[in-house]
XYZ file of C-alpha atoms in Angstrom:
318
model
C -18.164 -3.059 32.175
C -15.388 -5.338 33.704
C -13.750 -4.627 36.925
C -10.832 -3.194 36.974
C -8.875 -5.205 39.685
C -9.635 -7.817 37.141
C -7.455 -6.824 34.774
C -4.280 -8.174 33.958
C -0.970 -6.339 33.238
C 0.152 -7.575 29.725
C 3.860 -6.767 28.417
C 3.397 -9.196 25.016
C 0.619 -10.340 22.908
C 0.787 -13.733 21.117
C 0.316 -14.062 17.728
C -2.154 -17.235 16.734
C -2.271 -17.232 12.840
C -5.477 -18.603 12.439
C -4.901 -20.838 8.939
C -6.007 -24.524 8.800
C -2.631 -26.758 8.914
C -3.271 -28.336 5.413
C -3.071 -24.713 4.115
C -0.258 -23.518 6.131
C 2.347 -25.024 3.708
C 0.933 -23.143 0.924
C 0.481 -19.978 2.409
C 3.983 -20.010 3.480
C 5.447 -20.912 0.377
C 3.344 -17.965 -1.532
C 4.087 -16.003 0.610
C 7.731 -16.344 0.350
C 7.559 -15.852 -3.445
C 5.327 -12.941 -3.665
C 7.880 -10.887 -0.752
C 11.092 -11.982 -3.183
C 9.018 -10.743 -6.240
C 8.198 -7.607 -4.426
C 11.641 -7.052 -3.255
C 13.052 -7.551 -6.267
C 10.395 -5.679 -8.694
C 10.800 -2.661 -6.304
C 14.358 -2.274 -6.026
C 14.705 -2.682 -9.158
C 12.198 0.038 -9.982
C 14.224 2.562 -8.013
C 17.300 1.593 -9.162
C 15.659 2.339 -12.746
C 14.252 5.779 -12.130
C 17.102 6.940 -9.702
C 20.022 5.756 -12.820
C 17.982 7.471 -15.482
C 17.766 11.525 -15.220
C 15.356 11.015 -18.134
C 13.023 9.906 -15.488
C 13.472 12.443 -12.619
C 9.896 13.596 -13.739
C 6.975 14.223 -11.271
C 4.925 11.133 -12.549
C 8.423 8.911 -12.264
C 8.918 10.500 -8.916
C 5.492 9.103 -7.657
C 6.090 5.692 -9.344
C 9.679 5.757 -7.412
C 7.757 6.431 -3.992
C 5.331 4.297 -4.353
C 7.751 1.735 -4.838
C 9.448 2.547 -1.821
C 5.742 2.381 0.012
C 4.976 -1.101 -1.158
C 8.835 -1.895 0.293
C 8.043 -0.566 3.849
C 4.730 -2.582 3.069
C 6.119 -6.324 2.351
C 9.250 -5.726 4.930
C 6.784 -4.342 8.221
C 4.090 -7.642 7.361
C 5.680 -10.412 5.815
C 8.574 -11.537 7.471
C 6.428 -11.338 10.874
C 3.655 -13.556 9.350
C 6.565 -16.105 8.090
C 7.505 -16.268 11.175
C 3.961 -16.653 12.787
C 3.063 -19.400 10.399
C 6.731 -21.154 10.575
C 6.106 -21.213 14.818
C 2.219 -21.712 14.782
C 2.204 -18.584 17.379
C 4.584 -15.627 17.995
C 4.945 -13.465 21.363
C 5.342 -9.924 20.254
C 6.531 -7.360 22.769
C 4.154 -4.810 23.646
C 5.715 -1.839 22.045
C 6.562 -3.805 19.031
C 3.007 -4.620 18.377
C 2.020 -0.748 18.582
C 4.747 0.148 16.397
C 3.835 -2.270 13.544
C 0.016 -0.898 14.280
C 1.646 2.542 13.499
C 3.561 1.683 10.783
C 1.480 -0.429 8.737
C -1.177 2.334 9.299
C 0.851 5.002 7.908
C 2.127 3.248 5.052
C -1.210 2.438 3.932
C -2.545 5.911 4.527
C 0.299 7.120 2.476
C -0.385 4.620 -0.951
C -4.337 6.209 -0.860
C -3.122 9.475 -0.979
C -0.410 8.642 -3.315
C -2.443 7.216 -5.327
C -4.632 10.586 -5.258
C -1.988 12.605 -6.531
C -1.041 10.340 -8.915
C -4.996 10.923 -9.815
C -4.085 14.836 -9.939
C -0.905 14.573 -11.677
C -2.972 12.850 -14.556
C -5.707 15.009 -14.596
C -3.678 18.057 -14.509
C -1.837 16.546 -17.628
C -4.513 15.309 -19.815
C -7.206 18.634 -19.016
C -4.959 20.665 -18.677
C -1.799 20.326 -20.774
C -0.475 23.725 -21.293
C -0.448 24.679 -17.491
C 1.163 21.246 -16.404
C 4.809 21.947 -16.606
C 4.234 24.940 -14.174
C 1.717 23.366 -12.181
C 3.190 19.887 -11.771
C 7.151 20.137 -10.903
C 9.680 18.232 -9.170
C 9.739 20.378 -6.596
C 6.179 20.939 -6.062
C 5.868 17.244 -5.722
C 8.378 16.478 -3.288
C 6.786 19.435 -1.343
C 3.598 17.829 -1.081
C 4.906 14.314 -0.241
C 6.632 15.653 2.518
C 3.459 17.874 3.749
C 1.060 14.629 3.241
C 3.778 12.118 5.207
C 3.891 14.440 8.222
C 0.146 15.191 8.086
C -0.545 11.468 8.034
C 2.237 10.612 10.986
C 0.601 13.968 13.031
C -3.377 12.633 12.229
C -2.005 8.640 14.520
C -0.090 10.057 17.085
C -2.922 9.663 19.425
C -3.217 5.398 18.376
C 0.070 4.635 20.252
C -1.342 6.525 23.088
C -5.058 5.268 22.886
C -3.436 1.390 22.553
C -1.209 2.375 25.912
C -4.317 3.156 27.910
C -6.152 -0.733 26.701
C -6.704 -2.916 29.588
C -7.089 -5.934 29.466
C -8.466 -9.121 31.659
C -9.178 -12.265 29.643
C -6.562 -12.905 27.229
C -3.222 -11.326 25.490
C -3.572 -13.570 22.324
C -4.247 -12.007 19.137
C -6.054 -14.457 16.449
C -4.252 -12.948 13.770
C -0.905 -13.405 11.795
C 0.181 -9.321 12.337
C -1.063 -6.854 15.148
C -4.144 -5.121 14.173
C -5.318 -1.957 16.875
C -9.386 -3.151 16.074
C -8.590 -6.324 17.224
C -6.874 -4.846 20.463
C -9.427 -3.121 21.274
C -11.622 -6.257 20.833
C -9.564 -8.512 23.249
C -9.618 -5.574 25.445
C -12.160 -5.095 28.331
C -12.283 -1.517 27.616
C -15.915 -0.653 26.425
C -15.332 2.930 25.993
C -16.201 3.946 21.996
C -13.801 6.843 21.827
C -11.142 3.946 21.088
C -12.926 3.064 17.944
C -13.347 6.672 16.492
C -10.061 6.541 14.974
C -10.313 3.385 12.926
C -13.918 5.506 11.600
C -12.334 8.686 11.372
C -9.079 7.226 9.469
C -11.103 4.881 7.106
C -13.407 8.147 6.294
C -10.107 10.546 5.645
C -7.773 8.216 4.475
C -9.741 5.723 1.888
C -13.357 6.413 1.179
C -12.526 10.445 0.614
C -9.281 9.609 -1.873
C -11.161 7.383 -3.293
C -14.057 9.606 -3.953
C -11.512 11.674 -5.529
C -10.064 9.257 -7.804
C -12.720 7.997 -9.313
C -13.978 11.981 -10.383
C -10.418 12.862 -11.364
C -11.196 9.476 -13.689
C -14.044 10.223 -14.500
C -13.299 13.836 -16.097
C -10.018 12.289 -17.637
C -11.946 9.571 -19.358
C -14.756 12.439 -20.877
C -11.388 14.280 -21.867
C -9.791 11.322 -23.602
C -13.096 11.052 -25.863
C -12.946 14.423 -27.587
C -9.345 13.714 -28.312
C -9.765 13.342 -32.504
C -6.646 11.054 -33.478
C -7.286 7.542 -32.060
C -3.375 7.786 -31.101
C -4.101 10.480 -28.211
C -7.453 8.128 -27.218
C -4.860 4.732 -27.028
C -2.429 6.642 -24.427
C -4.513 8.556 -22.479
C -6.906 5.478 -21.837
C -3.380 3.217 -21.771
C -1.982 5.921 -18.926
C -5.339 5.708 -16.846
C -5.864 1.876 -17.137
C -2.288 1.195 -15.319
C -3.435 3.757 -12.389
C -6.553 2.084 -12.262
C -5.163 -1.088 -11.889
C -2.860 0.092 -9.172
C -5.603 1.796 -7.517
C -8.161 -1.565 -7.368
C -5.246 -3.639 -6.427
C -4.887 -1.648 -2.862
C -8.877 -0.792 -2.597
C -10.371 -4.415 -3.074
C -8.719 -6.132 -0.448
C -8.983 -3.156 1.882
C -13.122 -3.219 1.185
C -13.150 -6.823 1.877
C -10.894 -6.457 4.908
C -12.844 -3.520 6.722
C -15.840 -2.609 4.537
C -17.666 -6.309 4.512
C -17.483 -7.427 7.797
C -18.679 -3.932 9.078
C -21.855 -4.434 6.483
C -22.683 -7.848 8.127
C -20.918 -10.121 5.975
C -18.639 -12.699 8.353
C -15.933 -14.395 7.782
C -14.211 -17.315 10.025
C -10.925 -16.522 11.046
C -9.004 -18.410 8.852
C -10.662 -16.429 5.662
C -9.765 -13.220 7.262
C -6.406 -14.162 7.274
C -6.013 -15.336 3.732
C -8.123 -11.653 2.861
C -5.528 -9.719 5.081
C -2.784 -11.584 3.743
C -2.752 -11.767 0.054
C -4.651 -8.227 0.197
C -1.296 -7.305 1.484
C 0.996 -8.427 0.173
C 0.023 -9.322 -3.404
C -0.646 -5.347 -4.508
C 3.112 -5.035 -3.221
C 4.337 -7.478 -5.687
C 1.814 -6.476 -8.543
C 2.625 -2.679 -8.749
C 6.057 -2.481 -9.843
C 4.738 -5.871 -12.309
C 2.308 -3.571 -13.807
C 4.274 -0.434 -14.099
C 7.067 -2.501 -15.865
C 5.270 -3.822 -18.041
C 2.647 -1.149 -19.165
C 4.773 2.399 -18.684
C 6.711 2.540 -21.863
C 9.724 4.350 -20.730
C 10.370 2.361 -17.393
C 10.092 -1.085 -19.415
C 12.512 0.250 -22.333
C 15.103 1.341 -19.137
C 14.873 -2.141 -17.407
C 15.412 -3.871 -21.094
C 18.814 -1.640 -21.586
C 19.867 -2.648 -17.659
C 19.534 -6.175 -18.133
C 20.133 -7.022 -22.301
C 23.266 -5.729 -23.780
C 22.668 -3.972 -26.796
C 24.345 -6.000 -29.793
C 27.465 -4.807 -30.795
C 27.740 -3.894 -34.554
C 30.153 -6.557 -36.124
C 33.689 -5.210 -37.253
C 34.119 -5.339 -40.718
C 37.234 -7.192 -41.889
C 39.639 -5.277 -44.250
């Protein structure tokens, strides 16, 4: 244990972005790209299912806040790592460093069990058909979205307070492009375990339980889909599940290769940690809206009429 008149009182961590220089250029210039691209294929999502009343639906209404998810996503990471990678280090204010622990926390917490009732929803809709209108409404969704968001903000409150009670005696400098509470407790000289229960506790709840889910609600959907006779009902069903499941591996991967691997034995250096961190970040944020565009029918047909003016019929001369 270290002593505690050794440690130091620390008001600001500094960022070190651990990326070779001859890579830094790269990285920067992706990442710029991929946050426009996300900003853009986002809003413009919204703006699609918000101008259309055709698609104030429940599985519209879960595309639309996942969209604004993968917003808060991009804007709470990527302009800080810019700006990390533009400086070669970054001092970060105490309380700003907790509160983009918090948020980034939450908002991932929130896309797993998005993406579990987006699981449901489809479930509910392909086994179930005649009971979805009454079981899946508008109402009942925004219901549970609210329910989940405060459950989720409720289940961290106790990581700004656990971060607040960190001492530490060596060193304020974080490794990292962002502010990640397993690497405060790291740098730390607190030994105490109790401070890495959450990180277990959330990664159990929040990820490898959804997921669980997913993959049944999947898995019944797909043995569904193949006692549907006409090969029409086969083609959407397996079309509907195929975008979700691209959604869903986009935010799992990187996460299993952020916190899963390392925790199994597999090491990285620092530098390959954060490229993992950083395009498993930010690239599902720029993909989703991508994939929904282009694979959800309805959504693809409403962008085409925003942007391409329908021809005009010609005006017959008398």
């Amino acid at each position: 244990m270290k002593m505690k008149n050794a440690t130091i009182t620390v008001s600001e961590f500094i960022l070190q972005c651990a990326i070779e220089s001859n890579q830094k250029t790269i990285m920067i210039s992706a990442l710029a790209f991929i946050y426009f691209i996300s900003m853009f294929g986002n809003l413009l999502v919204i703006l699609v299912i918000i101008l259309n009343p055709q698609l104030h639906a429940p599985m519209y209404i879960y595309i639309g806040t996942l969209a604004v998810i993968d917003l808060a996503n991009g804007s709470i990471l990527i302009p800080k790592m810019l700006s990390v990678l533009l400086l070669s280090s970054s001092v970060v204010p105490y309380a700003a460093c907790v509160l983009q622990i918090f948020l980034l926390l939450h908002v991932e917490e929130m896309e797993s069990l998005l993406l579990t009732l987006m699981a449901f929803d489809r479930y509910i809709a392909v086994v179930y058909p005649l009971q979805y209108p009454l079981a899946i409404t508008n109402k009942k969704v925004v219901i549970s979205l609210l329910v989940l968001n405060i459950f989720a903000i409720c289940f961290k409150l106790h990581i700004p307070v656990f971060a607040s009670e960190l001492s530490f005696c060596h060193t304020n400098i974080l490794p990292f492009c962002f502010c990640d509470y397993t690497t405060l407790v790291q740098v730390s000289c607190t030994d105490d375990p109790k401070y890495l229960i959450p990180m277990i506790t959330g990664a159990v709840v929040y990820a490898v339980s959804p997921l669980v889910l997913i993959l049944l609600s999947y898995s019944r959907i797909a043995i569904e889909a193949l006692r549907v006779n006409s090969a029409g009902g086969k083609s959407k069903v397996f079309s509907t599940c195929v975008t979700h499941l691209l959604v869903v591996g986009l935010f799992y991967l990187p996460l299993a290769m952020f916190y899963i691997l390392p925790g199994a034995g597999v090491t990285f250096t620092r530098e390959t940690y954060n490229v993992i961190f950083i395009l498993g970040n930010a690239v599902p944020s720029m993909m989703n809206p991508i994939i929904y565009s282009f694979r959800n029918q309805e959504i693809n047909k409403r962008i085409h009429t925003l942007f391409i003016r329908r021809r005009s019929t010609p005006i017959r001369r008398k």
